[in-house]
XYZ file of C-alpha atoms in Angstrom:
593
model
C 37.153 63.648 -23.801
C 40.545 63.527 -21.898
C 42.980 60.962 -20.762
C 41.541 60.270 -17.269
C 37.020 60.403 -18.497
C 37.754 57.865 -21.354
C 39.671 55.770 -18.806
C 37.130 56.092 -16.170
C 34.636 55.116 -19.243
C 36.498 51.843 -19.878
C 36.066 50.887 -16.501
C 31.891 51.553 -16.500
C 31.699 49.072 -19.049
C 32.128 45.976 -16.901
C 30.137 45.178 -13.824
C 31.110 46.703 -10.737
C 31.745 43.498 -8.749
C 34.037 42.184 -11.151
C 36.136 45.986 -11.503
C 36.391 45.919 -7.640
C 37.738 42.172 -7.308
C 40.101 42.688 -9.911
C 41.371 46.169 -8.286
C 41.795 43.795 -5.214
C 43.576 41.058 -6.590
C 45.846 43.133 -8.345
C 46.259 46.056 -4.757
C 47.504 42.788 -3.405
C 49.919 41.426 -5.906
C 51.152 44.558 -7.090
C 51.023 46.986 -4.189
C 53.116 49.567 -5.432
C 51.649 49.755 -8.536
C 48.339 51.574 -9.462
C 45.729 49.183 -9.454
C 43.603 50.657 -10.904
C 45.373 51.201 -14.077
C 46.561 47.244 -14.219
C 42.895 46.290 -13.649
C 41.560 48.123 -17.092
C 44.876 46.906 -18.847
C 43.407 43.158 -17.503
C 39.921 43.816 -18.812
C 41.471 44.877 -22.170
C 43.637 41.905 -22.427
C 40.881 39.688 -21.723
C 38.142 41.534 -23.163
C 38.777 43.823 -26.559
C 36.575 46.096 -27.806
C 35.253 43.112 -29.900
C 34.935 40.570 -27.286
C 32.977 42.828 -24.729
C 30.022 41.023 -25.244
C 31.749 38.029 -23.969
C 31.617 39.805 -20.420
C 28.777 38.132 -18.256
C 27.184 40.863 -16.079
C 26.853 38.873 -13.015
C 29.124 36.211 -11.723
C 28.693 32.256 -13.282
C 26.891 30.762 -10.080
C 28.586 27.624 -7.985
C 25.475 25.574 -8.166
C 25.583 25.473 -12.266
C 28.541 23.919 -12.986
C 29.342 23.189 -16.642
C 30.106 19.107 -15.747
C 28.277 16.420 -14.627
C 28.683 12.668 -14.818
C 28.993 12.490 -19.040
C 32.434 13.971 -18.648
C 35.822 12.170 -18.916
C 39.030 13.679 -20.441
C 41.193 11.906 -22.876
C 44.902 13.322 -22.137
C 46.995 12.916 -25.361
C 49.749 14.318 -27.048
C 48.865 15.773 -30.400
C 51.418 13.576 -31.819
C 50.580 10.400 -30.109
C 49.019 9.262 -32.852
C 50.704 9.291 -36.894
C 50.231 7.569 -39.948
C 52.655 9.870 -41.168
C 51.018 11.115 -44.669
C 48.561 13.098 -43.105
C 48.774 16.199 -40.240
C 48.318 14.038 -36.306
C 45.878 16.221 -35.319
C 43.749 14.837 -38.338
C 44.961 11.553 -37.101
C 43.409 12.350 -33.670
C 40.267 13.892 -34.900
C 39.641 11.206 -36.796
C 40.731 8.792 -33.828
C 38.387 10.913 -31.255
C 35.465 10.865 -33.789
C 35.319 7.423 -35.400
C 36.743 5.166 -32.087
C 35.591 7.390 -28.967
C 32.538 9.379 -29.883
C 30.760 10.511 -26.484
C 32.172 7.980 -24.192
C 34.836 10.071 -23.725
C 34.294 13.971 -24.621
C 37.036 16.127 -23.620
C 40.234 15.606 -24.900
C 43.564 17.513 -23.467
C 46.105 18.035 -26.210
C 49.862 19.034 -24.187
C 51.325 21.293 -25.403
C 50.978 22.048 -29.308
C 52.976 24.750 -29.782
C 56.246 25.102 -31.393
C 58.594 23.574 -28.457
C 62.379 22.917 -27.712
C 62.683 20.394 -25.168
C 61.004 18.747 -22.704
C 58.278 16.805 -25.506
C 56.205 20.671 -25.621
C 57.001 21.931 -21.947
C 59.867 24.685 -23.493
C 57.394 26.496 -25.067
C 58.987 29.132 -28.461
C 55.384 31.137 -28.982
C 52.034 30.362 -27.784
C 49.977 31.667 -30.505
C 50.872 29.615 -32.844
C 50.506 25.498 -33.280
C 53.082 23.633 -34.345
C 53.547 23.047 -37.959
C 54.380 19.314 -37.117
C 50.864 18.908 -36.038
C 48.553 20.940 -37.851
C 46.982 24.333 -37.376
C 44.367 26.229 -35.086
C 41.877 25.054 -37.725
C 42.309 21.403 -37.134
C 42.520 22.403 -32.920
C 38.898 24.337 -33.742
C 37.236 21.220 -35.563
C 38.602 19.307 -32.468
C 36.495 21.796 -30.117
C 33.768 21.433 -32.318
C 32.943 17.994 -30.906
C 35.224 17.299 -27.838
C 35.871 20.051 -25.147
C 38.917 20.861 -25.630
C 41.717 21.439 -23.093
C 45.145 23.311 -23.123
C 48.434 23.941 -21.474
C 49.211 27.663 -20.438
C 52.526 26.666 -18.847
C 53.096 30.199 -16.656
C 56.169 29.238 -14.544
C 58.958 29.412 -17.836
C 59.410 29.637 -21.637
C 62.152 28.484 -24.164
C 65.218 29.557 -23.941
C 64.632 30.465 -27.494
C 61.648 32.367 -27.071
C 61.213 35.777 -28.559
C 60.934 37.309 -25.182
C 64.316 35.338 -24.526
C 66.075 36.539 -26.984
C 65.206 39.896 -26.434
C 66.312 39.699 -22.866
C 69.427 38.849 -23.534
C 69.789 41.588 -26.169
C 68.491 44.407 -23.969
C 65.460 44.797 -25.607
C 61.842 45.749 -24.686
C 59.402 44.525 -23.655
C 61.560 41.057 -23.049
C 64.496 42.562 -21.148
C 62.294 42.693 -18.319
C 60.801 39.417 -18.161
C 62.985 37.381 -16.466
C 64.366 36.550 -12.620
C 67.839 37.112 -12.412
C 69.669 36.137 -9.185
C 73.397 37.250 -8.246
C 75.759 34.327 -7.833
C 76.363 33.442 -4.768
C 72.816 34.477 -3.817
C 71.361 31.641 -0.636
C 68.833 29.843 -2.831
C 69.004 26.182 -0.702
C 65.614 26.465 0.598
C 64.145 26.808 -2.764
C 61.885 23.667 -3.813
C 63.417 21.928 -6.717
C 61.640 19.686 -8.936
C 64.978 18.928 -10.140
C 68.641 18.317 -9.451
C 69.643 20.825 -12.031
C 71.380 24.065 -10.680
C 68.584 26.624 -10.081
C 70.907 29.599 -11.686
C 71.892 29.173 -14.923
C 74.626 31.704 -16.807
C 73.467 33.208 -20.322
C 75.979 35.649 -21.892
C 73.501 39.037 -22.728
C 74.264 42.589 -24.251
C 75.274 43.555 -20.418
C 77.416 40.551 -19.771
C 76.870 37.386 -17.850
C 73.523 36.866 -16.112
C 72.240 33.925 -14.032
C 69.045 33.092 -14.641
C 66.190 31.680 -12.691
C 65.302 28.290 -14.027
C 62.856 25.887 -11.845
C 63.246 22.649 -14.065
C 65.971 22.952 -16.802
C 68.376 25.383 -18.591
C 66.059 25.119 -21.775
C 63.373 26.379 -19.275
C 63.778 30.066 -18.075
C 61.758 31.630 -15.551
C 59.146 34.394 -15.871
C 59.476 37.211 -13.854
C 55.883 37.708 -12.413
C 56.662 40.304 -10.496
C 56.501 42.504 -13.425
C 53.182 42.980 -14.165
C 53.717 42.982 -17.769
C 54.146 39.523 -17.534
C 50.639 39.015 -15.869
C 49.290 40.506 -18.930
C 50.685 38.743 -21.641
C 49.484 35.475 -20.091
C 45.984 37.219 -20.421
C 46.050 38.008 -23.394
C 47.471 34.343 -24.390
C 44.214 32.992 -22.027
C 42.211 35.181 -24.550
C 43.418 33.308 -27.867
C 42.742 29.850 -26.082
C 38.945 31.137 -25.565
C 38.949 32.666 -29.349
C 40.137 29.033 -30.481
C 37.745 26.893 -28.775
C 39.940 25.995 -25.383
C 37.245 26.138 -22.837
C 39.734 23.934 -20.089
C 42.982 25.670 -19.089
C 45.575 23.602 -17.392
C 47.883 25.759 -15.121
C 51.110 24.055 -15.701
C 53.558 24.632 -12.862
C 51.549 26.955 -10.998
C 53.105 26.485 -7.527
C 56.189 27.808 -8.728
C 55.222 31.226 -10.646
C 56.833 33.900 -7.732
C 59.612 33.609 -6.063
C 61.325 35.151 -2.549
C 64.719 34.577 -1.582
C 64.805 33.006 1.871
C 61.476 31.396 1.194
C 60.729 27.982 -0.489
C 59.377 30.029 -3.471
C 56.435 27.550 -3.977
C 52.969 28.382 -2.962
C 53.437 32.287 -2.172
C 50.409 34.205 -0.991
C 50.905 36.191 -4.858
C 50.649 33.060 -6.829
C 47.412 32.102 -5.099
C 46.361 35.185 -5.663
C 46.698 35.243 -9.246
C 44.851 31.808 -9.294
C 42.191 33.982 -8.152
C 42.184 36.515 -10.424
C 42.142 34.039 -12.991
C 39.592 32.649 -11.492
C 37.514 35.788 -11.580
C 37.885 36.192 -15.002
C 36.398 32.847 -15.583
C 33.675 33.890 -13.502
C 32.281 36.529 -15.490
C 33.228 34.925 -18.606
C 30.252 33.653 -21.116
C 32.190 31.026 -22.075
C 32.010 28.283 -19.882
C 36.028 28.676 -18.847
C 37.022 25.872 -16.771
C 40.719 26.773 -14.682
C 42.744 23.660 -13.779
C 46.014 23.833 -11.558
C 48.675 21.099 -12.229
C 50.773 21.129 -8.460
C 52.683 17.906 -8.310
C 53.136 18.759 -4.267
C 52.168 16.931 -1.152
C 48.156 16.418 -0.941
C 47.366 19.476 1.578
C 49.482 21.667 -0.271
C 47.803 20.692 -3.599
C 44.094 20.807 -2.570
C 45.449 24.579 -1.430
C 44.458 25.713 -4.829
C 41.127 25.139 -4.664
C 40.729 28.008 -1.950
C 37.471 29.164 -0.733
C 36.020 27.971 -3.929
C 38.098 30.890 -5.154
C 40.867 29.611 -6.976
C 40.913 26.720 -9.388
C 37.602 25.237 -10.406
C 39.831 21.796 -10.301
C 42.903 20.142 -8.939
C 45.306 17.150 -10.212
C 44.758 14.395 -7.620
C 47.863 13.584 -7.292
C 47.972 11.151 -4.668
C 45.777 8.463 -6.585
C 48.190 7.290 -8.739
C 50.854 6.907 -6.432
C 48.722 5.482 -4.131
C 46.662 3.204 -6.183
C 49.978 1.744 -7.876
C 50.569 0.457 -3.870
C 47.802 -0.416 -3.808
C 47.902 -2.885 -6.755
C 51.257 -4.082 -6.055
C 51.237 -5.203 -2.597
C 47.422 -6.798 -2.753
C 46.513 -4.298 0.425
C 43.889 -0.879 -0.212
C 44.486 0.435 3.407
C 46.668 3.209 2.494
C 44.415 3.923 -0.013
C 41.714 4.035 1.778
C 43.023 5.814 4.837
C 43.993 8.787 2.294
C 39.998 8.874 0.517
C 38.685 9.315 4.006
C 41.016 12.118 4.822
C 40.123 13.632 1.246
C 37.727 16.503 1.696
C 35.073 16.641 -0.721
C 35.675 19.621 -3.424
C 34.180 22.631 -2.649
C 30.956 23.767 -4.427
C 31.850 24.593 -7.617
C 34.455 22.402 -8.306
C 35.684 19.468 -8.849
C 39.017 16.628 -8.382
C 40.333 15.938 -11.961
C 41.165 12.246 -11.006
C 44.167 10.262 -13.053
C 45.916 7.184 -12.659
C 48.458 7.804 -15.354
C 49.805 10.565 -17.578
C 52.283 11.774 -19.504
C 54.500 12.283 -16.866
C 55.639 9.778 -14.157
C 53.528 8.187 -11.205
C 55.009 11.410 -8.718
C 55.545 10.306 -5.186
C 55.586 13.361 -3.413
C 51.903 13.248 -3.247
C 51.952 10.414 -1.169
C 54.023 11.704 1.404
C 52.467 10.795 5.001
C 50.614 7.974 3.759
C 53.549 5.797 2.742
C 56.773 5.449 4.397
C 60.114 5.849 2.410
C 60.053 1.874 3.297
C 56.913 1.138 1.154
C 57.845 3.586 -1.482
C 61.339 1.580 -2.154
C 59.360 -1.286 -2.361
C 56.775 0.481 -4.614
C 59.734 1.594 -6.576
C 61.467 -2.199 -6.464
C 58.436 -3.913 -7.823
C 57.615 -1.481 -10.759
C 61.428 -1.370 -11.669
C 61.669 -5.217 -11.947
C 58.960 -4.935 -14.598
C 60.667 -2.033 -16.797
C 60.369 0.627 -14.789
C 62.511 3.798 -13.895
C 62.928 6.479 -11.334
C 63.917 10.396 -11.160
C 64.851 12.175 -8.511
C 64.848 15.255 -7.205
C 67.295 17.749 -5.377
C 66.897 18.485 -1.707
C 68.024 21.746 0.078
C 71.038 19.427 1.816
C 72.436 18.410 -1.271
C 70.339 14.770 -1.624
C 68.124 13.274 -4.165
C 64.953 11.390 -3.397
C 62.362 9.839 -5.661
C 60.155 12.146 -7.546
C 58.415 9.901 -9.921
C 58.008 6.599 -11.242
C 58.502 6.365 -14.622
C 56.540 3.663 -16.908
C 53.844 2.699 -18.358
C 50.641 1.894 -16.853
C 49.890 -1.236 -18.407
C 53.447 -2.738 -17.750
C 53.660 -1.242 -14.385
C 50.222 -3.935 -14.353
C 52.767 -6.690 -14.366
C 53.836 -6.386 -11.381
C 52.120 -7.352 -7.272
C 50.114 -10.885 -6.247
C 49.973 -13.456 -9.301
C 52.093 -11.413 -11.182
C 51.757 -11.252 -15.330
C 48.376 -14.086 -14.990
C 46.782 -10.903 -13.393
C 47.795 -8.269 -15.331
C 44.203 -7.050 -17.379
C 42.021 -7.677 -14.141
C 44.378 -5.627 -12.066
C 44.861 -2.898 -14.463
C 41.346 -2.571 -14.336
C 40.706 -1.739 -11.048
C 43.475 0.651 -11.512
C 41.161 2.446 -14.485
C 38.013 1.820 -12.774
C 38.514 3.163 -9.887
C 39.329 6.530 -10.695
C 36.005 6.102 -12.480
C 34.347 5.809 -9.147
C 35.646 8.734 -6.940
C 34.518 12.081 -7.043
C 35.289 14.142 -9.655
C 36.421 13.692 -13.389
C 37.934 10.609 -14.653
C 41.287 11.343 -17.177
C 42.589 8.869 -18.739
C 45.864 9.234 -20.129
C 46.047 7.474 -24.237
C 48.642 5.280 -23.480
C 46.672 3.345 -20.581
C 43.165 3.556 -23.057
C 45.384 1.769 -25.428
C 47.461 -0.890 -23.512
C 50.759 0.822 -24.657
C 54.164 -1.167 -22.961
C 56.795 0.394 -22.310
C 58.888 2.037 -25.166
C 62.487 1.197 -24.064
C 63.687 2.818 -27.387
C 62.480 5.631 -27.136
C 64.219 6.303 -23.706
C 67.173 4.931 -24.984
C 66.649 7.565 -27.973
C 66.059 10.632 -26.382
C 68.133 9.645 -23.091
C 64.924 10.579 -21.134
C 63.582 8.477 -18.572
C 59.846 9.748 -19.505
C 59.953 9.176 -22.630
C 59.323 5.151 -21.611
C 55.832 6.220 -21.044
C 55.411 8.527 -24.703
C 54.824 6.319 -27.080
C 53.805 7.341 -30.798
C 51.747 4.788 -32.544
C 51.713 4.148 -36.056
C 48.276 4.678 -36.882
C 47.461 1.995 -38.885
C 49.481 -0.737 -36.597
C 47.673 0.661 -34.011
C 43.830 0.355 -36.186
C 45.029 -3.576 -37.077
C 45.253 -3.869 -33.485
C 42.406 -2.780 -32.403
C 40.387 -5.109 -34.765
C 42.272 -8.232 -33.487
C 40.037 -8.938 -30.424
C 42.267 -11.214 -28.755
C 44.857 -8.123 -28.729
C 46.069 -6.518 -25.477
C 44.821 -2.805 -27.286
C 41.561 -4.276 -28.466
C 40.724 -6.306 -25.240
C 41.821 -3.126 -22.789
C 40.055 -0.419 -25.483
C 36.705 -2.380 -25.407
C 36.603 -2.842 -21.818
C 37.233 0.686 -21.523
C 35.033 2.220 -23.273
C 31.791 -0.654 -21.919
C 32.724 1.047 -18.534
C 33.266 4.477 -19.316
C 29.923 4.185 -21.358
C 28.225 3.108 -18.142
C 29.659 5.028 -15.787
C 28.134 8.191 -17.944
C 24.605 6.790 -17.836
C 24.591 7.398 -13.609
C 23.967 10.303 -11.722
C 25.519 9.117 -8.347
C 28.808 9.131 -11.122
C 28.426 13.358 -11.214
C 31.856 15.063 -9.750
C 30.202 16.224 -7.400
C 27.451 14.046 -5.643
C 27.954 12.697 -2.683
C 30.868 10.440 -1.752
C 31.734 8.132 1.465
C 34.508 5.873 1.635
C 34.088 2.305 3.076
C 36.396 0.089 4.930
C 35.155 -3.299 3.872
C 38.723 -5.094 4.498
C 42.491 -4.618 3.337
C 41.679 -6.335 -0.266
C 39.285 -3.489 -1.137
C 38.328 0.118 -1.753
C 34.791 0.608 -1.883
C 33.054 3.858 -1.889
C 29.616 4.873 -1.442
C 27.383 7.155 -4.060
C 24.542 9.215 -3.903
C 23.208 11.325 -6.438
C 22.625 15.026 -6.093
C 18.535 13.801 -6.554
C 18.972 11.261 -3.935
C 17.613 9.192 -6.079
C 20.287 6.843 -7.224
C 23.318 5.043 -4.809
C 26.170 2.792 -6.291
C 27.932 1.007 -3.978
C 31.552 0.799 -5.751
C 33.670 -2.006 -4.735
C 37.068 -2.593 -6.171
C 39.332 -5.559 -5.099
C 42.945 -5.100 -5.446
C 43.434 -8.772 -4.219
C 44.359 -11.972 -6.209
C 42.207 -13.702 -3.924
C 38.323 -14.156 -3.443
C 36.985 -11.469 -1.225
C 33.883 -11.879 0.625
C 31.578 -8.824 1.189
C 28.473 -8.843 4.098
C 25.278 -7.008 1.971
C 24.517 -6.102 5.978
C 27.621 -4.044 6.287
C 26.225 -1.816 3.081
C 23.437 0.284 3.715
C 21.244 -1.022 1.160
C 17.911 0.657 0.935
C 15.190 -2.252 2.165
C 12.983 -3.768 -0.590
C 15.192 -2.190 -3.807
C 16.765 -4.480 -6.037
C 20.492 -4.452 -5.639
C 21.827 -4.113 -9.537
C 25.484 -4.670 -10.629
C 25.970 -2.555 -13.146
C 29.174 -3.519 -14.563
C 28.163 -7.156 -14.724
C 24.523 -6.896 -14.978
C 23.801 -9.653 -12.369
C 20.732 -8.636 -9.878
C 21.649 -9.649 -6.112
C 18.143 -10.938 -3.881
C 16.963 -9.895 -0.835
C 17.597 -13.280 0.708
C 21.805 -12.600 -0.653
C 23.723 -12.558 2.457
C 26.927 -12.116 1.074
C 28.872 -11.188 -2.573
C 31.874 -12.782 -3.142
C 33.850 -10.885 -5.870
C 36.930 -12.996 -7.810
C 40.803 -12.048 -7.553
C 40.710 -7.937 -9.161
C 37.077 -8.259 -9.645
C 35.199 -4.908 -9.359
C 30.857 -4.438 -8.787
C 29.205 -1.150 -8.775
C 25.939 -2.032 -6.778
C 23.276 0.398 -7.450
C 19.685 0.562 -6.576
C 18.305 1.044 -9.541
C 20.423 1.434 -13.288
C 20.977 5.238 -14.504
């Protein structure tokens, strides 16, 4: 058999459909390649010999999602948690097991892998975890009982990773991996995360060489216009699968290709490659779920869910920011005039909804529903409670706000009534992002009450790190069986509502969602379930005063009991009105899931 039959062979052993899109995703990134030729080196990558059984033959279908209302996500660092004697990620199995169980059963570990900066985010070699933490073992028994999500951070790698290295010594396959930009090059329109120079200047074999680098000089650029590049992150998408990831977090997507005299964020290529991705998930038996992290402006982020093409799920960015106004000034209307702009997710997908993470509380989301006024306010309020904020270059030489940086349950402490409020308002802050549609992540540090961790900011000299906590395990265990403690009173309530908010279909990401405008003090949505057969009014006050609801301005179904599920209290026919108490929150359904 020659060259060209065995490589027309490769090709006949995947379905048609999915040969052809790939040919055409890859025709359109890489038009002066052969396409053909990059589409069986894709297959292999993602596919083996070995793993061709893995290959569905038709496309997963958009009406059989592998979600539904039982799902939340528990974001965490695999360190978060040590008692130092024994590996974390035994500490956090052990955690997830023995304190969660199924009220929450997806867990995100960041990034695991050995690292050089930025807590994981400069990653040295993805296919191996770091020694620190444990092994792929411990990240398998982990999947065994809690889906298990992953960072495949595309946009940049250590400066100390092998591809690095050999890049700078002239050798393959690295040399060619990486952006470099001549001095003096017009780069002013390029989007910056940062205030850090774009080009950075490494000494190499061939003498100096600036280097692209989006967020830090730690974090180098890929060069995705080779498409050698394209298919190493394959084959790195590959080992996730073989290890039990089934989630994959697209870190710094928007910023993958880059064109000089553009903004080099959101090019037609990088959605494109979301795509691709996207296919491969498609035709995948393993029920790969593709998750793009774009901490942009709300249009630009919803972008990547295409024509229910691209990622099965988005960050929804705005909600934090927006809920954090929310909370501080006593007043939902921005909040609510954003959820009725919000488009519902297109079939077969889904909004990943968050409130806090391991990063800040990023403003940029919010842009055109708050004015730089209310965001300095925003910013004023949290910052007299702890709080910090980083910045960002702009293409004149400025900075404005990026993020917020604190954490959740401090950030609590501050809007109407001040600290007396602090548990009722943070939450509403929790439960709502219960409520919307889509999947609820909750981020460890707000699950467990953490404060701010001033020295660990003033340790690292990194404004984020106030919101990275690592608990002693065991201080953390005593406090949890103290009931009157701030972890033990916010972990309880936590899980009572998560546990409830699994039991109700109208709670599935994607049934059907309306938001109401019941007054300035609240944000109320309306549920249905896919069945029809369940609604749950949701009604959250962000308001340290009583707020008074009409049961005539819900549409209540006639002669149904009206249920609250989070209190348990049954409301009569002959109720004319609920009133709900300063940060009090009702879920009104018509009958309990």
């Amino acid at each position: 058999m020659d060259d060209e039959t065995a490589y027309d062979a490769s090709l006949k052993a995947f379905p048609t459909l999915l040969v052809k899109r790939l040919v055409y995703h890859l025709s359109f990134i890489y038009p002066r390649h052969d396409a053909d030729d990059l589409t069986r080196q894709v297959l292999e990558a993602f596919w083996p010999a070995d793993k061709r059984v893995l290959c569905r033959p038709q496309r997963r279908r958009l009406s059989a999602p592998p979600w539904s209302e039982r799902d939340a996500i528990l974001i965490t660092y695999g360190n978060s948690l040590q008692d130092y004697e024994h590996p974390p990620l035994h500490i956090l199995d052990d955690f997830l097991t023995r304190h969660l169980g199924s009220v929450i059963n997806s867990v995100h570990v960041l990034p695991f892998f050995p690292w050089t900066s930025d807590d994981g985010f400069a990653i040295v070699d993805f296919t191996r975890v770091h020694s620190e933490l444990g092994t792929w073992a411990d990240m398998r028994r982990i999947a065994g009982h809690h889906k298990l999500m992953a960072d495949l951070v595309l946009n940049h790698v250590s400066a100390l990773h092998p591809w690095f290295v050999q890049f700078r010594q002239g050798q393959e396959p690295g040399c060619n991996y990486f952006r470099t930009v001549e001095p003096g090059t017009d780069v002013s329109e390029v989007v910056r995360p940062r205030p850090q120079p774009l080009l950075q200047a490494f000494e190499t074999a061939e003498g100096e060489k600036h280097v692209w680098c989006t967020f830090s000089r730690d974090q180098v650029d890929m060069n995705f216009a080779n498409p050698d590049v394209l298919i190493e992150f394959v084959r790195i998408i590959r080992l996730f699968m073989d290890q039990g990831v089934r989630t994959v977090r697209l870190d710094a997507v928007a910023f993958i290709w880059k064109e000089i005299g553009t903004k080099c964020v959101h090019l037609p290529q990088t959605h494109e490659i979301v795509r691709l991705m996207r296919t491969l998930a498609d035709y995948s038996r393993e029920a790969m779920v593709i998750i793009t992290e774009t901490n942009v402006p709300n249009r630009e982020n919803i972008s990547y869910f295409g024509a229910s093409n691209e990622a099965h799920a988005v960050y929804n960015f705005a909600l934090p920011p927006l809920a954090l106004h929310a909370l501080t000034t006593g007043d939902a209307r921005q909040l609510t005039l954003w959820q009725r702009h919000q488009p519902p997710a297109p079939a077969g997908s889904f909004y990943f909804n968050f409130t806090a993470s391991h990063d800040g509380i990023g403003v940029r989301a919010a842009e055109g529903y708050l004015t730089d006024d209310q965001v300095a306010e925003m910013i004023a309020a949290v910052s007299a409670v702890g709080g910090q904020v980083s910045m960002r270059a702009m293409s004149d030489g400025s900075e404005r706000p990026y993020e917020i940086n604190v954490s959740l349950w401090d950030a609590m402490k501050a809007g109407p009534g001040g600290h007396a409020f602090r548990f009722e308002r943070f939450m509403v802050n929790q439960t709502i992002q219960m409520a919307l549609e889509g999947i609820p992540g909750i981020y460890i540090h707000s699950l467990l009450a953490t404060p701010n961790d001033e020295e660990r900011m003033e340790r690292t000299g990194t404004k984020r790190a106030l919101n990275r906590h690592i608990w002693d395990y065991r201080d953390l265990e005593d406090r949890l069986s103290q009931p009157d403690s701030d972890q033990s009173k916010v972990f309880a309530e936590m899980k009572r509502r998560l546990a409830i908010r699994t039991r109700q279909p109208a709670f599935h990401p994607n049934a059907t969602q309306m938001t109401l405008d019941l007054g300035p003090g609240l944000f109320s949505l309306w549920r249905q379930s896919r069945d029809r057969t369940q609604s749950i009014h949701a009604i959250h006050s962000v308001s340290n005063e009583v707020q008074t609801v009409e049961l005539n301005r819900l549409n209540l179904i006639m002669d149904e009991p009206v249920l609250d599920l989070l209190s348990g209290r049954r409301y009569a026919e002959s109720d004319e009105t609920i009133e709900l108490a300063p940060y009090q929150c009702v879920w009104l359904a018509n009958r309990r899931g």
